[in-house]
């Protein structure tokens, strides 16, 4: 009888500890997966970060362009969508040698900015492109 009780206790203890351990692993796994998916959405590449800085800083683009809504200029979402569809290059457009694809009727307003963007380096124009396209995802 004593041996039987010991066995029952032993089995109960074993089931208790192992199920408990299993649960903890599940929870940790869930947390880890959630954390990773949040990171992949929010972390920008170095080019996107640089582009954002120029966009909001010396480029002064943010005065006319917002990510989701049309202001003076089209939203970045709309620009990104059209440039992705047409496989065109924003960096090249900012050099001032390309025709407008998004809103040709308002091109004169955008054109004034080429005075600035023409003097940016290729890398700066590519950073702006990376940032604008990142807002279309
Ligand atoms: C004074 C307001 C204003 C500022 C500042 C401005 N934009 Fe624009 N932008 C516009 C308007 C208006 C349009 C729509 C005309 C057009 O499509 O060209 C436009 C269009 C665009 C387009 C789409 C061009 C196309 O193919 O039609 C891009 C890309 C763009 N802007 C990028 C920028 C960047 C990058 C900056 C900063 C260096 C900037 N804009 C600064 C007003 C502005």
PDB file of C-alpha atoms and ligand atoms in Angstrom:
ATOM      1  CA  UNK A   1       0.000   0.000   0.000  1.00  0.00           C
ATOM      2  CA  UNK A   2       2.778   2.356   0.922  1.00  0.00           C
ATOM      3  CA  UNK A   3       4.531   1.585  -2.341  1.00  0.00           C
ATOM      4  CA  UNK A   4       1.284   2.271  -4.238  1.00  0.00           C
ATOM      5  CA  UNK A   5       0.838   5.706  -2.620  1.00  0.00           C
ATOM      6  CA  UNK A   6       4.430   6.602  -3.309  1.00  0.00           C
ATOM      7  CA  UNK A   7       3.984   5.628  -6.947  1.00  0.00           C
ATOM      8  CA  UNK A   8       0.793   7.702  -7.282  1.00  0.00           C
ATOM      9  CA  UNK A   9       2.465  10.688  -5.668  1.00  0.00           C
ATOM     10  CA  UNK A  10       5.481  10.273  -7.885  1.00  0.00           C
ATOM     11  CA  UNK A  11       3.377  10.068 -11.055  1.00  0.00           C
ATOM     12  CA  UNK A  12       1.246  13.036  -9.972  1.00  0.00           C
ATOM     13  CA  UNK A  13       4.346  15.082  -9.260  1.00  0.00           C
ATOM     14  CA  UNK A  14       5.842  14.119 -12.607  1.00  0.00           C
ATOM     15  CA  UNK A  15       2.685  15.048 -14.552  1.00  0.00           C
ATOM     16  CA  UNK A  16       2.391  18.306 -12.630  1.00  0.00           C
ATOM     17  CA  UNK A  17       5.945  19.462 -13.204  1.00  0.00           C
ATOM     18  CA  UNK A  18       6.162  18.416 -16.849  1.00  0.00           C
ATOM     19  CA  UNK A  19       2.829  19.991 -17.840  1.00  0.00           C
ATOM     20  CA  UNK A  20       3.816  23.142 -16.044  1.00  0.00           C
ATOM     21  CA  UNK A  21       7.120  23.260 -17.875  1.00  0.00           C
ATOM     22  CA  UNK A  22       5.408  22.721 -21.205  1.00  0.00           C
ATOM     23  CA  UNK A  23       3.045  25.586 -20.621  1.00  0.00           C
ATOM     24  CA  UNK A  24       5.847  27.989 -19.835  1.00  0.00           C
ATOM     25  CA  UNK A  25       7.621  27.136 -23.064  1.00  0.00           C
ATOM     26  CA  UNK A  26       4.439  27.772 -25.037  1.00  0.00           C
ATOM     27  CA  UNK A  27       4.058  31.156 -23.442  1.00  0.00           C
ATOM     28  CA  UNK A  28       7.649  32.137 -24.110  1.00  0.00           C
ATOM     29  CA  UNK A  29       7.337  31.022 -27.693  1.00  0.00           C
ATOM     30  CA  UNK A  30       4.214  33.113 -28.175  1.00  0.00           C
ATOM     31  CA  UNK A  31       5.890  36.174 -26.751  1.00  0.00           C
ATOM     32  CA  UNK A  32       8.958  35.704 -28.911  1.00  0.00           C
ATOM     33  CA  UNK A  33       6.927  35.322 -32.115  1.00  0.00           C
ATOM     34  CA  UNK A  34       4.842  38.411 -31.311  1.00  0.00           C
ATOM     35  CA  UNK A  35       7.949  40.448 -30.626  1.00  0.00           C
ATOM     36  CA  UNK A  36       9.560  39.430 -33.911  1.00  0.00           C
ATOM     37  CA  UNK A  37       6.523  40.324 -36.006  1.00  0.00           C
ATOM     38  CA  UNK A  38       6.288  43.780 -34.412  1.00  0.00           C
ATOM     39  CA  UNK A  39       9.955  44.391 -35.120  1.00  0.00           C
ATOM     40  CA  UNK A  40       9.748  43.459 -38.784  1.00  0.00           C
ATOM     41  CA  UNK A  41       6.978  46.047 -39.237  1.00  0.00           C
ATOM     42  CA  UNK A  42       8.563  48.933 -37.415  1.00  0.00           C
ATOM     43  CA  UNK A  43      12.296  48.717 -38.068  1.00  0.00           C
ATOM     44  CA  UNK A  44      13.314  50.774 -41.084  1.00  0.00           C
ATOM     45  CA  UNK A  45      16.422  50.118 -43.180  1.00  0.00           C
ATOM     46  CA  UNK A  46      19.287  52.633 -42.817  1.00  0.00           C
ATOM     47  CA  UNK A  47      18.390  54.136 -46.227  1.00  0.00           C
ATOM     48  CA  UNK A  48      14.745  54.585 -45.197  1.00  0.00           C
ATOM     49  CA  UNK A  49      15.809  56.254 -41.958  1.00  0.00           C
ATOM     50  CA  UNK A  50      18.157  58.577 -43.800  1.00  0.00           C
ATOM     51  CA  UNK A  51      15.446  59.358 -46.354  1.00  0.00           C
ATOM     52  CA  UNK A  52      12.974  60.208 -43.603  1.00  0.00           C
ATOM     53  CA  UNK A  53      15.494  62.618 -42.079  1.00  0.00           C
ATOM     54  CA  UNK A  54      15.986  64.432 -45.387  1.00  0.00           C
ATOM     55  CA  UNK A  55      12.245  64.326 -46.128  1.00  0.00           C
ATOM     56  CA  UNK A  56      11.396  66.045 -42.869  1.00  0.00           C
ATOM     57  CA  UNK A  57      14.576  68.125 -42.669  1.00  0.00           C
ATOM     58  CA  UNK A  58      16.515  69.850 -45.401  1.00  0.00           C
ATOM     59  CA  UNK A  59      14.296  68.478 -48.180  1.00  0.00           C
ATOM     60  CA  UNK A  60      11.242  70.224 -46.643  1.00  0.00           C
ATOM     61  CA  UNK A  61       9.107  67.599 -48.423  1.00  0.00           C
ATOM     62  CA  UNK A  62       6.928  67.040 -45.352  1.00  0.00           C
ATOM     63  CA  UNK A  63       5.402  70.521 -45.708  1.00  0.00           C
ATOM     64  CA  UNK A  64       3.496  69.273 -48.756  1.00  0.00           C
ATOM     65  CA  UNK A  65       3.498  65.458 -48.437  1.00  0.00           C
ATOM     66  CA  UNK A  66       2.065  63.279 -45.655  1.00  0.00           C
ATOM     67  CA  UNK A  67       2.199  59.464 -45.519  1.00  0.00           C
ATOM     68  CA  UNK A  68      -1.557  58.769 -45.733  1.00  0.00           C
ATOM     69  CA  UNK A  69      -3.407  61.925 -46.757  1.00  0.00           C
ATOM     70  CA  UNK A  70      -3.190  64.344 -49.684  1.00  0.00           C
ATOM     71  CA  UNK A  71      -1.999  67.754 -48.596  1.00  0.00           C
ATOM     72  CA  UNK A  72      -0.556  70.146 -51.192  1.00  0.00           C
ATOM     73  CA  UNK A  73       1.027  67.113 -52.863  1.00  0.00           C
ATOM     74  CA  UNK A  74      -0.205  63.515 -53.172  1.00  0.00           C
ATOM     75  CA  UNK A  75       0.164  61.158 -50.174  1.00  0.00           C
ATOM     76  CA  UNK A  76       3.314  59.037 -50.050  1.00  0.00           C
ATOM     77  CA  UNK A  77       1.094  55.950 -50.243  1.00  0.00           C
ATOM     78  CA  UNK A  78      -0.304  57.095 -53.560  1.00  0.00           C
ATOM     79  CA  UNK A  79       3.115  58.053 -54.939  1.00  0.00           C
ATOM     80  CA  UNK A  80       4.591  54.699 -53.828  1.00  0.00           C
ATOM     81  CA  UNK A  81       1.712  52.762 -55.380  1.00  0.00           C
ATOM     82  CA  UNK A  82       2.070  54.440 -58.771  1.00  0.00           C
ATOM     83  CA  UNK A  83       5.871  54.208 -58.816  1.00  0.00           C
ATOM     84  CA  UNK A  84       5.685  50.523 -57.870  1.00  0.00           C
ATOM     85  CA  UNK A  85       3.108  49.801 -60.569  1.00  0.00           C
ATOM     86  CA  UNK A  86       5.069  51.595 -63.265  1.00  0.00           C
ATOM     87  CA  UNK A  87       8.429  50.379 -61.934  1.00  0.00           C
ATOM     88  CA  UNK A  88       9.678  53.957 -62.213  1.00  0.00           C
ATOM     89  CA  UNK A  89      12.427  55.625 -60.187  1.00  0.00           C
ATOM     90  CA  UNK A  90      11.680  58.431 -57.730  1.00  0.00           C
ATOM     91  CA  UNK A  91      15.419  59.110 -57.443  1.00  0.00           C
ATOM     92  CA  UNK A  92      15.590  59.816 -61.185  1.00  0.00           C
ATOM     93  CA  UNK A  93      12.440  61.969 -61.056  1.00  0.00           C
ATOM     94  CA  UNK A  94      14.069  64.093 -58.335  1.00  0.00           C
ATOM     95  CA  UNK A  95      16.989  64.812 -60.676  1.00  0.00           C
ATOM     96  CA  UNK A  96      14.507  66.835 -62.703  1.00  0.00           C
ATOM     97  CA  UNK A  97      14.703  64.969 -65.998  1.00  0.00           C
ATOM     98  CA  UNK A  98      11.540  62.857 -65.850  1.00  0.00           C
ATOM     99  CA  UNK A  99       7.867  63.478 -66.582  1.00  0.00           C
ATOM    100  CA  UNK A 100       5.424  63.426 -63.628  1.00  0.00           C
ATOM    101  CA  UNK A 101       3.409  60.201 -63.258  1.00  0.00           C
ATOM    102  CA  UNK A 102       1.167  60.983 -60.301  1.00  0.00           C
ATOM    103  CA  UNK A 103      -0.529  64.366 -60.833  1.00  0.00           C
ATOM    104  CA  UNK A 104       0.784  66.128 -63.960  1.00  0.00           C
ATOM    105  CA  UNK A 105      -1.702  69.024 -63.522  1.00  0.00           C
ATOM    106  CA  UNK A 106       0.147  70.088 -60.349  1.00  0.00           C
ATOM    107  CA  UNK A 107       3.646  69.420 -61.632  1.00  0.00           C
ATOM    108  CA  UNK A 108       4.654  73.111 -61.568  1.00  0.00           C
ATOM    109  CA  UNK A 109       4.345  73.100 -57.760  1.00  0.00           C
ATOM    110  CA  UNK A 110       6.565  70.045 -57.402  1.00  0.00           C
ATOM    111  CA  UNK A 111       9.019  71.266 -60.040  1.00  0.00           C
ATOM    112  CA  UNK A 112      10.138  74.138 -57.797  1.00  0.00           C
ATOM    113  CA  UNK A 113      11.721  71.552 -55.477  1.00  0.00           C
ATOM    114  CA  UNK A 114      14.138  70.334 -58.123  1.00  0.00           C
ATOM    115  CA  UNK A 115      16.228  73.405 -57.285  1.00  0.00           C
ATOM    116  CA  UNK A 116      16.957  71.559 -54.033  1.00  0.00           C
ATOM    117  CA  UNK A 117      16.880  67.908 -55.066  1.00  0.00           C
ATOM    118  CA  UNK A 118      19.082  68.405 -58.141  1.00  0.00           C
ATOM    119  CA  UNK A 119      21.886  69.387 -55.794  1.00  0.00           C
ATOM    120  CA  UNK A 120      21.446  66.364 -53.524  1.00  0.00           C
ATOM    121  CA  UNK A 121      23.805  63.423 -53.994  1.00  0.00           C
ATOM    122  CA  UNK A 122      22.589  60.267 -55.754  1.00  0.00           C
ATOM    123  CA  UNK A 123      22.609  58.547 -52.400  1.00  0.00           C
ATOM    124  CA  UNK A 124      20.389  61.225 -50.858  1.00  0.00           C
ATOM    125  CA  UNK A 125      17.903  60.939 -53.722  1.00  0.00           C
ATOM    126  CA  UNK A 126      17.929  57.141 -53.350  1.00  0.00           C
ATOM    127  CA  UNK A 127      17.336  57.505 -49.607  1.00  0.00           C
ATOM    128  CA  UNK A 128      14.310  59.710 -50.341  1.00  0.00           C
ATOM    129  CA  UNK A 129      13.061  57.070 -52.772  1.00  0.00           C
ATOM    130  CA  UNK A 130      13.523  54.292 -50.191  1.00  0.00           C
ATOM    131  CA  UNK A 131      11.579  56.291 -47.620  1.00  0.00           C
ATOM    132  CA  UNK A 132       8.692  57.199 -49.955  1.00  0.00           C
ATOM    133  CA  UNK A 133       8.374  53.586 -51.165  1.00  0.00           C
ATOM    134  CA  UNK A 134       8.481  52.297 -47.570  1.00  0.00           C
ATOM    135  CA  UNK A 135       5.302  54.295 -46.866  1.00  0.00           C
ATOM    136  CA  UNK A 136       3.407  52.395 -49.543  1.00  0.00           C
ATOM    137  CA  UNK A 137       3.750  48.983 -47.855  1.00  0.00           C
TER     138      UNK A 137
HETATM  139  C1  LIG B   1       5.447  73.039 -52.247  1.00  0.00           C
HETATM  140  C2  LIG B   1       4.888  71.718 -52.037  1.00  0.00           C
HETATM  141  C3  LIG B   1       5.764  70.512 -52.291  1.00  0.00           C
HETATM  142  C4  LIG B   1       6.978  70.211 -51.726  1.00  0.00           C
HETATM  143  C5  LIG B   1       7.784  71.039 -50.722  1.00  0.00           C
HETATM  144  C6  LIG B   1       7.370  68.913 -52.245  1.00  0.00           C
HETATM  145  N1  LIG B   1       6.423  68.433 -53.114  1.00  0.00           N
HETATM  146 FE1  LIG B   1       6.451  66.661 -54.090  1.00  0.00          FE
HETATM  147  N2  LIG B   1       4.732  67.137 -55.036  1.00  0.00           N
HETATM  148  C7  LIG B   1       3.990  68.293 -54.833  1.00  0.00           C
HETATM  149  C8  LIG B   1       2.856  68.301 -55.737  1.00  0.00           C
HETATM  150  C9  LIG B   1       1.790  69.381 -55.845  1.00  0.00           C
HETATM  151  C10 LIG B   1       2.940  67.102 -56.468  1.00  0.00           C
HETATM  152  C11 LIG B   1       1.971  66.630 -57.577  1.00  0.00           C
HETATM  153  C12 LIG B   1       2.541  66.973 -58.942  1.00  0.00           C
HETATM  154  C13 LIG B   1       3.304  65.825 -59.536  1.00  0.00           C
HETATM  155  O1  LIG B   1       2.807  64.704 -59.561  1.00  0.00           O
HETATM  156  O2  LIG B   1       4.430  66.073 -60.023  1.00  0.00           O
HETATM  157  C14 LIG B   1       4.137  66.390 -56.005  1.00  0.00           C
HETATM  158  C15 LIG B   1       4.573  65.172 -56.495  1.00  0.00           C
HETATM  159  C16 LIG B   1       5.647  64.472 -56.007  1.00  0.00           C
HETATM  160  C17 LIG B   1       6.064  63.171 -56.498  1.00  0.00           C
HETATM  161  C18 LIG B   1       5.391  62.391 -57.602  1.00  0.00           C
HETATM  162  C19 LIG B   1       5.939  62.879 -58.933  1.00  0.00           C
HETATM  163  C20 LIG B   1       5.224  62.330 -60.125  1.00  0.00           C
HETATM  164  O3  LIG B   1       5.782  61.407 -60.768  1.00  0.00           O
HETATM  165  O4  LIG B   1       4.118  62.808 -60.449  1.00  0.00           O
HETATM  166  C21 LIG B   1       7.183  62.808 -55.775  1.00  0.00           C
HETATM  167  C22 LIG B   1       7.990  61.531 -55.940  1.00  0.00           C
HETATM  168  C23 LIG B   1       7.441  63.875 -54.853  1.00  0.00           C
HETATM  169  N3  LIG B   1       6.510  64.864 -55.017  1.00  0.00           N
HETATM  170  C24 LIG B   1       8.483  63.863 -53.953  1.00  0.00           C
HETATM  171  C25 LIG B   1       8.846  64.972 -53.198  1.00  0.00           C
HETATM  172  C26 LIG B   1      10.055  65.041 -52.410  1.00  0.00           C
HETATM  173  C27 LIG B   1      11.052  63.898 -52.227  1.00  0.00           C
HETATM  174  C28 LIG B   1      10.092  66.275 -51.848  1.00  0.00           C
HETATM  175  C29 LIG B   1      11.190  66.890 -50.999  1.00  0.00           C
HETATM  176  C30 LIG B   1      12.497  66.956 -51.609  1.00  0.00           C
HETATM  177  C31 LIG B   1       8.877  66.983 -52.290  1.00  0.00           C
HETATM  178  N4  LIG B   1       8.167  66.157 -53.109  1.00  0.00           N
HETATM  179  C32 LIG B   1       8.556  68.274 -51.913  1.00  0.00           C
HETATM  180  C33 LIG B   1       4.269  69.285 -53.942  1.00  0.00           C
HETATM  181  C34 LIG B   1       5.425  69.385 -53.170  1.00  0.00           C
END
